[in-house]
PDB file of C-alpha atoms in Angstrom:
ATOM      1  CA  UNK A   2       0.000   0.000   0.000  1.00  0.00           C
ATOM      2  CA  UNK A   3       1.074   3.276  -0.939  1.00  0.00           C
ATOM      3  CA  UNK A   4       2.214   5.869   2.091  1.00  0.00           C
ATOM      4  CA  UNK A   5       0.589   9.334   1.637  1.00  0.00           C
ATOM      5  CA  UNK A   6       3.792  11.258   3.016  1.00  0.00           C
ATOM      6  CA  UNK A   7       6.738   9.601   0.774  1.00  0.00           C
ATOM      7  CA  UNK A   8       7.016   7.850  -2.101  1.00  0.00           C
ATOM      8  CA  UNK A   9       8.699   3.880  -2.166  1.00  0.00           C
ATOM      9  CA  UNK A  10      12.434   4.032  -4.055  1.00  0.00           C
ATOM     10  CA  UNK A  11      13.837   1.099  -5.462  1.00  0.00           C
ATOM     11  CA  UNK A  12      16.610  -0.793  -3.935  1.00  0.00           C
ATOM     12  CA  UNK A  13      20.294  -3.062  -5.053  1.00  0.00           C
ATOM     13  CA  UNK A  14      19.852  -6.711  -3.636  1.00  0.00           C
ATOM     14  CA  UNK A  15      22.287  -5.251  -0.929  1.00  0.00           C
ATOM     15  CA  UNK A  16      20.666  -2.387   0.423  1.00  0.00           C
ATOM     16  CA  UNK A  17      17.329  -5.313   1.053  1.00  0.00           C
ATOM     17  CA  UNK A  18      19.679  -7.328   2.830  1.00  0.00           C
ATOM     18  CA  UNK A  19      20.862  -4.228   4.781  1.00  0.00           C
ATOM     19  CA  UNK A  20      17.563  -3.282   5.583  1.00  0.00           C
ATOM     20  CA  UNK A  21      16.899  -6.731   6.900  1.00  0.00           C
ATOM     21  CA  UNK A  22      20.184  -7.169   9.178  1.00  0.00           C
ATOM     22  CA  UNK A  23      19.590  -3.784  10.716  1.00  0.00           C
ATOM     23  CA  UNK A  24      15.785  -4.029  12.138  1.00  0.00           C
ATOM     24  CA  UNK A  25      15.812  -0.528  13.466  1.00  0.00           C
ATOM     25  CA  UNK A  26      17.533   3.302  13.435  1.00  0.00           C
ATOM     26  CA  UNK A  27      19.107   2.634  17.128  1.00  0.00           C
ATOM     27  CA  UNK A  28      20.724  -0.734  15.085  1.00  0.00           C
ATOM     28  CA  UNK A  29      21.857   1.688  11.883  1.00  0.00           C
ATOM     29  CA  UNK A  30      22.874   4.640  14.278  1.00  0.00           C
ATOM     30  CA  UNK A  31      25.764   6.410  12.983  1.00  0.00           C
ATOM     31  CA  UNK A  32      27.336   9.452  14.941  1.00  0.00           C
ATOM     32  CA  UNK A  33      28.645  12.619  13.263  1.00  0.00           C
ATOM     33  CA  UNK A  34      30.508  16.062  14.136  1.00  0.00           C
ATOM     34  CA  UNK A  35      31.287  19.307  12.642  1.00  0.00           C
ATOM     35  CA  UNK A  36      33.533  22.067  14.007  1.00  0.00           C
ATOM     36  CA  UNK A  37      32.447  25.621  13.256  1.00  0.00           C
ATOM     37  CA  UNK A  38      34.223  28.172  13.650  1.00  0.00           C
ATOM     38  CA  UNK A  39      31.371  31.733  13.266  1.00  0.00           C
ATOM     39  CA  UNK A  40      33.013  34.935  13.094  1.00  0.00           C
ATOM     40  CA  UNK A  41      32.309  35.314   9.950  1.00  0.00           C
ATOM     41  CA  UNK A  42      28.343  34.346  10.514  1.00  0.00           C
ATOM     42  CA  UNK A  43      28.176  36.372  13.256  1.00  0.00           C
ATOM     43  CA  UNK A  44      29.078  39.517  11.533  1.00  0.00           C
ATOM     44  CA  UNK A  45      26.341  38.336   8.446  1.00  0.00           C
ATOM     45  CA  UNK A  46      24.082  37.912  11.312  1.00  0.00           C
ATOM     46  CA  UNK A  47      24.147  41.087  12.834  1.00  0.00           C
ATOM     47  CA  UNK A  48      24.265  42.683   8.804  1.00  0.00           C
ATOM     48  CA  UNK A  49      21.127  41.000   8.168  1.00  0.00           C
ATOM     49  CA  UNK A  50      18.892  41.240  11.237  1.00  0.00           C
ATOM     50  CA  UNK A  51      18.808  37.472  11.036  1.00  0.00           C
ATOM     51  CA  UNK A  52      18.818  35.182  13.977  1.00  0.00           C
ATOM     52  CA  UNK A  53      21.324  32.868  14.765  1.00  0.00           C
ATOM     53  CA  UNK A  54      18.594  29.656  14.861  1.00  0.00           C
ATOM     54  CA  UNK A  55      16.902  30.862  11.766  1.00  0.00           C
ATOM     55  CA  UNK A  56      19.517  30.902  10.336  1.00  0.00           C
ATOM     56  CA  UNK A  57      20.735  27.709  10.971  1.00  0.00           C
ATOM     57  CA  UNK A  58      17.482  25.916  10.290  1.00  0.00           C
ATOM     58  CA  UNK A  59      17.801  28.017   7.073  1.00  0.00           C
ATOM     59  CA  UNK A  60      21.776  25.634   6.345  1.00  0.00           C
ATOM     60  CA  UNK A  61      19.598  22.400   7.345  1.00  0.00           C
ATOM     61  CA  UNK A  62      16.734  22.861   5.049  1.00  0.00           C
ATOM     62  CA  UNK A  63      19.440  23.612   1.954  1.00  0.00           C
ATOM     63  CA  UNK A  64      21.653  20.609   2.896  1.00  0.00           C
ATOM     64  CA  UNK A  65      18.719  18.668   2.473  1.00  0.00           C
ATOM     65  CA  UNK A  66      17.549  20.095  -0.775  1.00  0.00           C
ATOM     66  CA  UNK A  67      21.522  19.666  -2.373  1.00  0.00           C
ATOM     67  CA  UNK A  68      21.675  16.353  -0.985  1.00  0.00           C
ATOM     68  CA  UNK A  69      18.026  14.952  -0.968  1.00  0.00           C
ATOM     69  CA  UNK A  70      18.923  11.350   0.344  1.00  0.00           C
ATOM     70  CA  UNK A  71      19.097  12.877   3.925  1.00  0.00           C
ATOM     71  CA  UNK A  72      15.295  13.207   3.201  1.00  0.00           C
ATOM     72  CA  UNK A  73      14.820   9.435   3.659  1.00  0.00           C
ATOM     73  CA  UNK A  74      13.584   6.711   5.930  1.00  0.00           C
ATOM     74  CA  UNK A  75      13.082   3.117   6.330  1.00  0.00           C
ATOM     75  CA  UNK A  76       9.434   1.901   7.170  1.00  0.00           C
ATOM     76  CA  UNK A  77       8.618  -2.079   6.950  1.00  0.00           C
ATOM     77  CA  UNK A  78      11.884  -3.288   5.428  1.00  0.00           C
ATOM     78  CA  UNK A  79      11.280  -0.399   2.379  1.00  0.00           C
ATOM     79  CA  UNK A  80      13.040   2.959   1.592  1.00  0.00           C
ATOM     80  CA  UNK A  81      11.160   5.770   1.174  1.00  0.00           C
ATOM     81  CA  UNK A  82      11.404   9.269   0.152  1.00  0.00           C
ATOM     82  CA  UNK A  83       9.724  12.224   1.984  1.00  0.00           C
ATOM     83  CA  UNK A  84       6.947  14.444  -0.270  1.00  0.00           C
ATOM     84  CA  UNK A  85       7.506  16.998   1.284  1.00  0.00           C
ATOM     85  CA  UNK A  86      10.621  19.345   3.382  1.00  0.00           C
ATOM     86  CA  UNK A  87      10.024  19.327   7.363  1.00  0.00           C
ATOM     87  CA  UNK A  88      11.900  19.371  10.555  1.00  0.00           C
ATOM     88  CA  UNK A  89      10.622  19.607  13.711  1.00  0.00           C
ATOM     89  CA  UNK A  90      11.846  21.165  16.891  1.00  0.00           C
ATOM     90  CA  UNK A  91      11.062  21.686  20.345  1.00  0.00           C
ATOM     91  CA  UNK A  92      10.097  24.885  21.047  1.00  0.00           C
ATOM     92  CA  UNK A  93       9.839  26.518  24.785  1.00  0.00           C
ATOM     93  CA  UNK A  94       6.546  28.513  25.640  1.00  0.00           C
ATOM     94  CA  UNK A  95       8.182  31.302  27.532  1.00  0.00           C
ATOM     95  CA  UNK A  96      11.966  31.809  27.891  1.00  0.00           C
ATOM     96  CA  UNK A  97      11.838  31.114  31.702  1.00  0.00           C
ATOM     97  CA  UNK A  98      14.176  27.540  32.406  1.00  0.00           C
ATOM     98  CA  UNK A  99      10.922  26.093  33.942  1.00  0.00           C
ATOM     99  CA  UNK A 100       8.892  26.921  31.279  1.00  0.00           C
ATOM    100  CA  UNK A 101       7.040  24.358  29.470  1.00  0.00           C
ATOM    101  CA  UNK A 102       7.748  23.172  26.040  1.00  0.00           C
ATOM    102  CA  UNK A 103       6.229  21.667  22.772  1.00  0.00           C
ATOM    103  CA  UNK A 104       7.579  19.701  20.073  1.00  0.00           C
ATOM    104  CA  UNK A 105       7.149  21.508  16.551  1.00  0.00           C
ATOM    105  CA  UNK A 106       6.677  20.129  12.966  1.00  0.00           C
ATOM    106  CA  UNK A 107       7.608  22.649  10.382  1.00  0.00           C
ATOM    107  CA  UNK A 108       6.899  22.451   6.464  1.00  0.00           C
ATOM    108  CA  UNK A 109       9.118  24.450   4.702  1.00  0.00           C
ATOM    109  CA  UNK A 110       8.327  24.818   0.660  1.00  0.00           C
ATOM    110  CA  UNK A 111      11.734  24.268  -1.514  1.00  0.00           C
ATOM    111  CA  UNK A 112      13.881  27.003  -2.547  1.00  0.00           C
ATOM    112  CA  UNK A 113      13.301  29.466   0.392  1.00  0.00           C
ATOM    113  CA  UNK A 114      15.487  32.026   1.434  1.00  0.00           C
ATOM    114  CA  UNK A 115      16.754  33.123   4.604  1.00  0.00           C
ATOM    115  CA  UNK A 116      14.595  35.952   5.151  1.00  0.00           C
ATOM    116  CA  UNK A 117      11.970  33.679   4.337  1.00  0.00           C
ATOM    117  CA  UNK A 118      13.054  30.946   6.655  1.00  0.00           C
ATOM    118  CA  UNK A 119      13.098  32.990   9.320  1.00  0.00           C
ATOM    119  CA  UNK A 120       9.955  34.614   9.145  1.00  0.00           C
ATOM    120  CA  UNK A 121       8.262  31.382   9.422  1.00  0.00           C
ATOM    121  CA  UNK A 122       9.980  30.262  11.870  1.00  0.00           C
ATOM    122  CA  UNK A 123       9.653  33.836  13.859  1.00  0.00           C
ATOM    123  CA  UNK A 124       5.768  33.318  13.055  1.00  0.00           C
ATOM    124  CA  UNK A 125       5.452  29.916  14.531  1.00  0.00           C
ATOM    125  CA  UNK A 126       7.729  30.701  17.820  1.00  0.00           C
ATOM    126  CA  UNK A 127       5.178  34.003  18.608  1.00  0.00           C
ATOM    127  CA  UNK A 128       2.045  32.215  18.325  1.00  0.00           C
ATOM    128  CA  UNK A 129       3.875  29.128  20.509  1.00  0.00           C
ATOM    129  CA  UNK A 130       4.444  31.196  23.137  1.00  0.00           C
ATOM    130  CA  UNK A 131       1.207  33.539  23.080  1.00  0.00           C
ATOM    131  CA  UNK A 132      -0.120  30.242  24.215  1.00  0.00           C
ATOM    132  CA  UNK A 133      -1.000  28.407  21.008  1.00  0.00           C
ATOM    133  CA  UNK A 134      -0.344  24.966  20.681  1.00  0.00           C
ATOM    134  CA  UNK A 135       2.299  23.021  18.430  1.00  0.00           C
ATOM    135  CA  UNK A 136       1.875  19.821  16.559  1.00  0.00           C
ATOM    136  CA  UNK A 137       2.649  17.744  19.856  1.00  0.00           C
ATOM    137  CA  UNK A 138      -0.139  19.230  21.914  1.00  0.00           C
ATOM    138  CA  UNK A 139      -2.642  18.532  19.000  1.00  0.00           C
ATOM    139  CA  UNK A 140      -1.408  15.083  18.864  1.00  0.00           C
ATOM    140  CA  UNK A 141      -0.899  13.835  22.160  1.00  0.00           C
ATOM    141  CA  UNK A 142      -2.719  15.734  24.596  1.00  0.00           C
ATOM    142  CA  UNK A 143      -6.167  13.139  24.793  1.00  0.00           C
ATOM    143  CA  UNK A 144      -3.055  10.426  25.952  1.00  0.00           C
ATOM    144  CA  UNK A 145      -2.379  11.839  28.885  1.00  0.00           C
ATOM    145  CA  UNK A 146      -5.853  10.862  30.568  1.00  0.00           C
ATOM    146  CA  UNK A 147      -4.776   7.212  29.595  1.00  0.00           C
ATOM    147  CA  UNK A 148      -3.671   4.564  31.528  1.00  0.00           C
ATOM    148  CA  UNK A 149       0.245   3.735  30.701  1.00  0.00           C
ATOM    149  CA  UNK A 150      -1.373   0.332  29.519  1.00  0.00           C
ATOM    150  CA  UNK A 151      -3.730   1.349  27.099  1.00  0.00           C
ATOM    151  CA  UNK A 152      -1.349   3.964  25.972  1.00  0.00           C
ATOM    152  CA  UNK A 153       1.607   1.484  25.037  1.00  0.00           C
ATOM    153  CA  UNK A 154      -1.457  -0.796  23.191  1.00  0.00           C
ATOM    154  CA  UNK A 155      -1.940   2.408  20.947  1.00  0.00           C
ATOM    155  CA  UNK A 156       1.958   2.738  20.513  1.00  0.00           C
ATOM    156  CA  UNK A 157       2.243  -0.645  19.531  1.00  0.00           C
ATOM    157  CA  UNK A 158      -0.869  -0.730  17.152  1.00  0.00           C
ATOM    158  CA  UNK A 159       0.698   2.627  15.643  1.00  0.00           C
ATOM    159  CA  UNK A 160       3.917   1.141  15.041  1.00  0.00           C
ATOM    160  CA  UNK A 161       2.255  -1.825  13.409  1.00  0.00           C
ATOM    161  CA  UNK A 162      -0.015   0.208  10.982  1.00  0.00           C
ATOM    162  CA  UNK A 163       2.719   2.680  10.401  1.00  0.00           C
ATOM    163  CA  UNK A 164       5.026   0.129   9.244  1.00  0.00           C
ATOM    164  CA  UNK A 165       2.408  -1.614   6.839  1.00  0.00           C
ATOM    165  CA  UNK A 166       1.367   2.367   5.376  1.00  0.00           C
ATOM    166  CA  UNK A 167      -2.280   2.223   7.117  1.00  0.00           C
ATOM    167  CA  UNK A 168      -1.351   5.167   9.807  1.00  0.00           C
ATOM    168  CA  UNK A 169      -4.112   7.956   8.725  1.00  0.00           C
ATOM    169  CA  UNK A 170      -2.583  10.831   6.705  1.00  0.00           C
ATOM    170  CA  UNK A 171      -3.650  12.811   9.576  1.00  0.00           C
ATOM    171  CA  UNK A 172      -1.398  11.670  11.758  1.00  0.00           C
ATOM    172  CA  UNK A 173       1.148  11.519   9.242  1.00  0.00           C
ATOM    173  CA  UNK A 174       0.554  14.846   8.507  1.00  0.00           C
ATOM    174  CA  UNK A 175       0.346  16.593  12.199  1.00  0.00           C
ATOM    175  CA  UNK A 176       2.721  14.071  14.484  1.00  0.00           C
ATOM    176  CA  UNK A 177       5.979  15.824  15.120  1.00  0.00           C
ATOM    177  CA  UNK A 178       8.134  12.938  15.043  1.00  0.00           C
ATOM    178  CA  UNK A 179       6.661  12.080  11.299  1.00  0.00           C
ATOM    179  CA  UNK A 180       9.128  14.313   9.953  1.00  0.00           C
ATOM    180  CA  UNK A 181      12.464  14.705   7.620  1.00  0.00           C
ATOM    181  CA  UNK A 182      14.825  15.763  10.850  1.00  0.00           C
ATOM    182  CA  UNK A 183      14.704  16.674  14.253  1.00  0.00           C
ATOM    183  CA  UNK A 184      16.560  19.866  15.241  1.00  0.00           C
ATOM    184  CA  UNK A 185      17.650  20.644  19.077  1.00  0.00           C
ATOM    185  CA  UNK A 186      19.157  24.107  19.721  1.00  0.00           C
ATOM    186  CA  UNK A 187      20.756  23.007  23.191  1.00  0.00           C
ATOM    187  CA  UNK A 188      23.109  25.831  22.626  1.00  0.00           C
ATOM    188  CA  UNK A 189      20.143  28.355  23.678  1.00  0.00           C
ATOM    189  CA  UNK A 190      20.448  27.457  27.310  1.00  0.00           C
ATOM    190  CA  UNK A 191      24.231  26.984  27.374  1.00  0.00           C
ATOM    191  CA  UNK A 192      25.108  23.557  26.525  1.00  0.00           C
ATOM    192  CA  UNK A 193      27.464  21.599  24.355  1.00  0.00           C
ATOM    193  CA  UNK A 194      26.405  19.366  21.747  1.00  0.00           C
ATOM    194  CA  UNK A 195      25.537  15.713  22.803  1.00  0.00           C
ATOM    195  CA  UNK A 196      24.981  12.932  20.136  1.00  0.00           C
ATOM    196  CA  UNK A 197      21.150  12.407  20.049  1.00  0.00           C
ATOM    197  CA  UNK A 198      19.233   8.846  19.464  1.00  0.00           C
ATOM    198  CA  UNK A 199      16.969   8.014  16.458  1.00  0.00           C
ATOM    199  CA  UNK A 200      13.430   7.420  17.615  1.00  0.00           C
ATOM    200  CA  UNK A 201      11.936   4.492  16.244  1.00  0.00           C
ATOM    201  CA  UNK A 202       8.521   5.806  16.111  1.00  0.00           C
ATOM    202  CA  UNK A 203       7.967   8.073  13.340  1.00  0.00           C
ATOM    203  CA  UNK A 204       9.890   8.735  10.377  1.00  0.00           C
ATOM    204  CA  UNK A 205      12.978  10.852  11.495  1.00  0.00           C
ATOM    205  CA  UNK A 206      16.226   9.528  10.003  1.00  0.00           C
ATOM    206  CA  UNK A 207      18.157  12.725  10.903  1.00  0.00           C
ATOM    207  CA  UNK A 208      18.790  14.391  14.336  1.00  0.00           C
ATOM    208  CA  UNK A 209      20.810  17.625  14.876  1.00  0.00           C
ATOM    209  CA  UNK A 210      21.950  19.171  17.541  1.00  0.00           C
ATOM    210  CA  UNK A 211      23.247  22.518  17.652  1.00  0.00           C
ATOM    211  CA  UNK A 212      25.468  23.588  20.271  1.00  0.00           C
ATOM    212  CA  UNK A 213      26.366  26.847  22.406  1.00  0.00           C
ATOM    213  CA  UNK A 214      29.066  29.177  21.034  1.00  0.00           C
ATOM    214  CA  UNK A 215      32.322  29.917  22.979  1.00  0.00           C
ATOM    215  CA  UNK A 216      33.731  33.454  22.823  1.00  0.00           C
ATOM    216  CA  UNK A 217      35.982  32.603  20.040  1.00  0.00           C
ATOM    217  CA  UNK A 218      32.892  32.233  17.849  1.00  0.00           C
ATOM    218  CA  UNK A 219      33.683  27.913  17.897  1.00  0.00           C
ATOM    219  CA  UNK A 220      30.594  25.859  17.444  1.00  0.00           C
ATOM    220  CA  UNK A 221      30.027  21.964  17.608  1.00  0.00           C
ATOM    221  CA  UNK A 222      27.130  20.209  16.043  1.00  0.00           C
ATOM    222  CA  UNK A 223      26.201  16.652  16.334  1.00  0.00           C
ATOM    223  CA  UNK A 224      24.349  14.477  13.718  1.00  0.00           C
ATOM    224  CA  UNK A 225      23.009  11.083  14.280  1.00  0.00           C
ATOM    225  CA  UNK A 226      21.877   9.988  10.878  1.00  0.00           C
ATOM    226  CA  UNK A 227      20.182   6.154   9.864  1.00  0.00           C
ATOM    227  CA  UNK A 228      23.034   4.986   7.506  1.00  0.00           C
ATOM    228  CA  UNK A 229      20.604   2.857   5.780  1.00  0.00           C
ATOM    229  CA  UNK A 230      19.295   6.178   3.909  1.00  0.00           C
ATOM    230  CA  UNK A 231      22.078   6.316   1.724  1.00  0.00           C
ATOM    231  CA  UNK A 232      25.928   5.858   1.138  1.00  0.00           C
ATOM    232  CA  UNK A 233      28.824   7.155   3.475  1.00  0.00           C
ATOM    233  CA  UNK A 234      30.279   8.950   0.696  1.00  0.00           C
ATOM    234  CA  UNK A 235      26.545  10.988   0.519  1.00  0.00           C
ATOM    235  CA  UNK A 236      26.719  12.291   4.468  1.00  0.00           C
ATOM    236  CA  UNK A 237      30.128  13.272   4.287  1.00  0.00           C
ATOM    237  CA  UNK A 238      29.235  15.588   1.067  1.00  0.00           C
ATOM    238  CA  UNK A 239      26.175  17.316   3.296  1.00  0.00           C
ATOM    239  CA  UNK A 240      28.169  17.361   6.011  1.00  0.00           C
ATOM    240  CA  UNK A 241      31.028  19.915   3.632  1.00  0.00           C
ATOM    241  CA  UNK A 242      27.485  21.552   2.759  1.00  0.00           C
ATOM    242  CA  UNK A 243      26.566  22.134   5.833  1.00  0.00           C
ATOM    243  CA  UNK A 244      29.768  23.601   7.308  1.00  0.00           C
ATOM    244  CA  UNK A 245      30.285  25.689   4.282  1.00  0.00           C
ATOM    245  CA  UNK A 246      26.658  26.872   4.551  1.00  0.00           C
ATOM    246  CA  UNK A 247      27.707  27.997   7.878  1.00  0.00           C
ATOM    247  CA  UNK A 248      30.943  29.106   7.906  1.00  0.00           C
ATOM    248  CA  UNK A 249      30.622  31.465   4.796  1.00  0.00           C
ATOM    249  CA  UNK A 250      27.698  33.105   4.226  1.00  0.00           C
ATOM    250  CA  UNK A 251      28.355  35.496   2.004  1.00  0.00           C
ATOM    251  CA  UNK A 252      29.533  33.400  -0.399  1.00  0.00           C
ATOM    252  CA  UNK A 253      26.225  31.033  -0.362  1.00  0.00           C
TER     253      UNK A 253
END
């Protein structure tokens, strides 16, 4: 059956057996780093009125679109490619360390700029925190009145309809964790870069995590990326994207 989010790609007899020998992302893991060094994006930055996370969900979103393997996931023992460009994100609903926090989905139509990037991502941030819900809320807040039982017999009928393309395009559509990539900007309240799991729910073969900047304008960012999506030689061509992308802005 088809999926209403992604479209089926054809596989070599060894990417099937790879898919077979490595069930799940936390088996086909693979851990990635880039050192950034920001002067020079700093001083675009402040040029452009542009914010230092737009800007960098701006360098994700054109990675992607050079390289669109990274736009790929595995789903019942078949790769697929996403219709569409999203991330998602988690978003806090005031500024305040105890504030509360929801997890995004954003759509993102090719070919944007970074003006344009950053206005919808601006637009989505002030209505999250003048108390409109994200995605997440929409999507799980009937669970928590469940009992932890019942809950993980919905998981685990999710998982099992996901992976045989019968979810509802609903939930496809609106569930944060159905998504291209999932984005963490840990460097907004001060800390370094860990490397992030793969869920296994959902369709998020990507995860990038973005950490604080030291006062010589050095940056570390983590990727943990399904290597079943495509060929080494494929992430370590994003990965030059990407840190050119951020380390010379004027030029891109």
């Amino acid at each position: 059956m088809k999926r209403s989010d992604a479209v089926k790609i054809n596989l070599e007899t060894y990417q099937r057996v790879e898919l077979v020998m490595m069930k799940n992302r936390q088996e086909a893991s693979i851990f990635m780093n880039v050192d950034l060094h920001c002067e020079a994006l700093i001083a675009y930055l402040k040029k452009k009125e542009i914010t230092l996370f737009s800007y960098f969900i701006y360098v994700c979103l054109k990675t992607v679109e050079l390289h669109p393997e990274l736009n790929r996931f595995v789903m019942g023992n078949h790769l697929y490619s996403h219709n569409d460009l999203s991330l998602s994100t988690l978003v806090k609903q005031d500024k305040g360390s105890d504030g509360s926090s929801t997890l995004v989905k954003w759509t993102f139509e090719p070919g944007l700029d970074i003006d344009q990037v950053q206005t919808h991502v601006q637009k989505s941030i002030f209505s999250i925190r003048n108390h409109q819900s994200g995605n997440s809320d929409h999507f799980f807040v009937w669970m928590k009145y469940l009992p932890t039982f019942i809950l993980r017999l919905i998981i685990s009928l999710g998982r099992v309809l996901d992976n045989f393309n019968l979810l509802p395009s609903a939930i496809l559509r609106d569930e944060p964790l159905h998504t291209g990539a999932v984005v963490a900007n840990l460097g907004s309240i001060g800390l370094t870069a860990p490397y992030h799991h793969l869920y296994d729910w959902g369709t998020a073969s990507v995860f990038i995590v973005m950490g604080k900047m030291d006062e010589q304008s050095n940056m570390q960012v983590t990727f943990t990326i399904d290597e079943r999506i495509a060929e080494g030689v494929i992430f370590a061509r994003a990965l030059t994207t990407f840190k050119s992308l951020m380390e010379h802005p004027y030029e891109n």
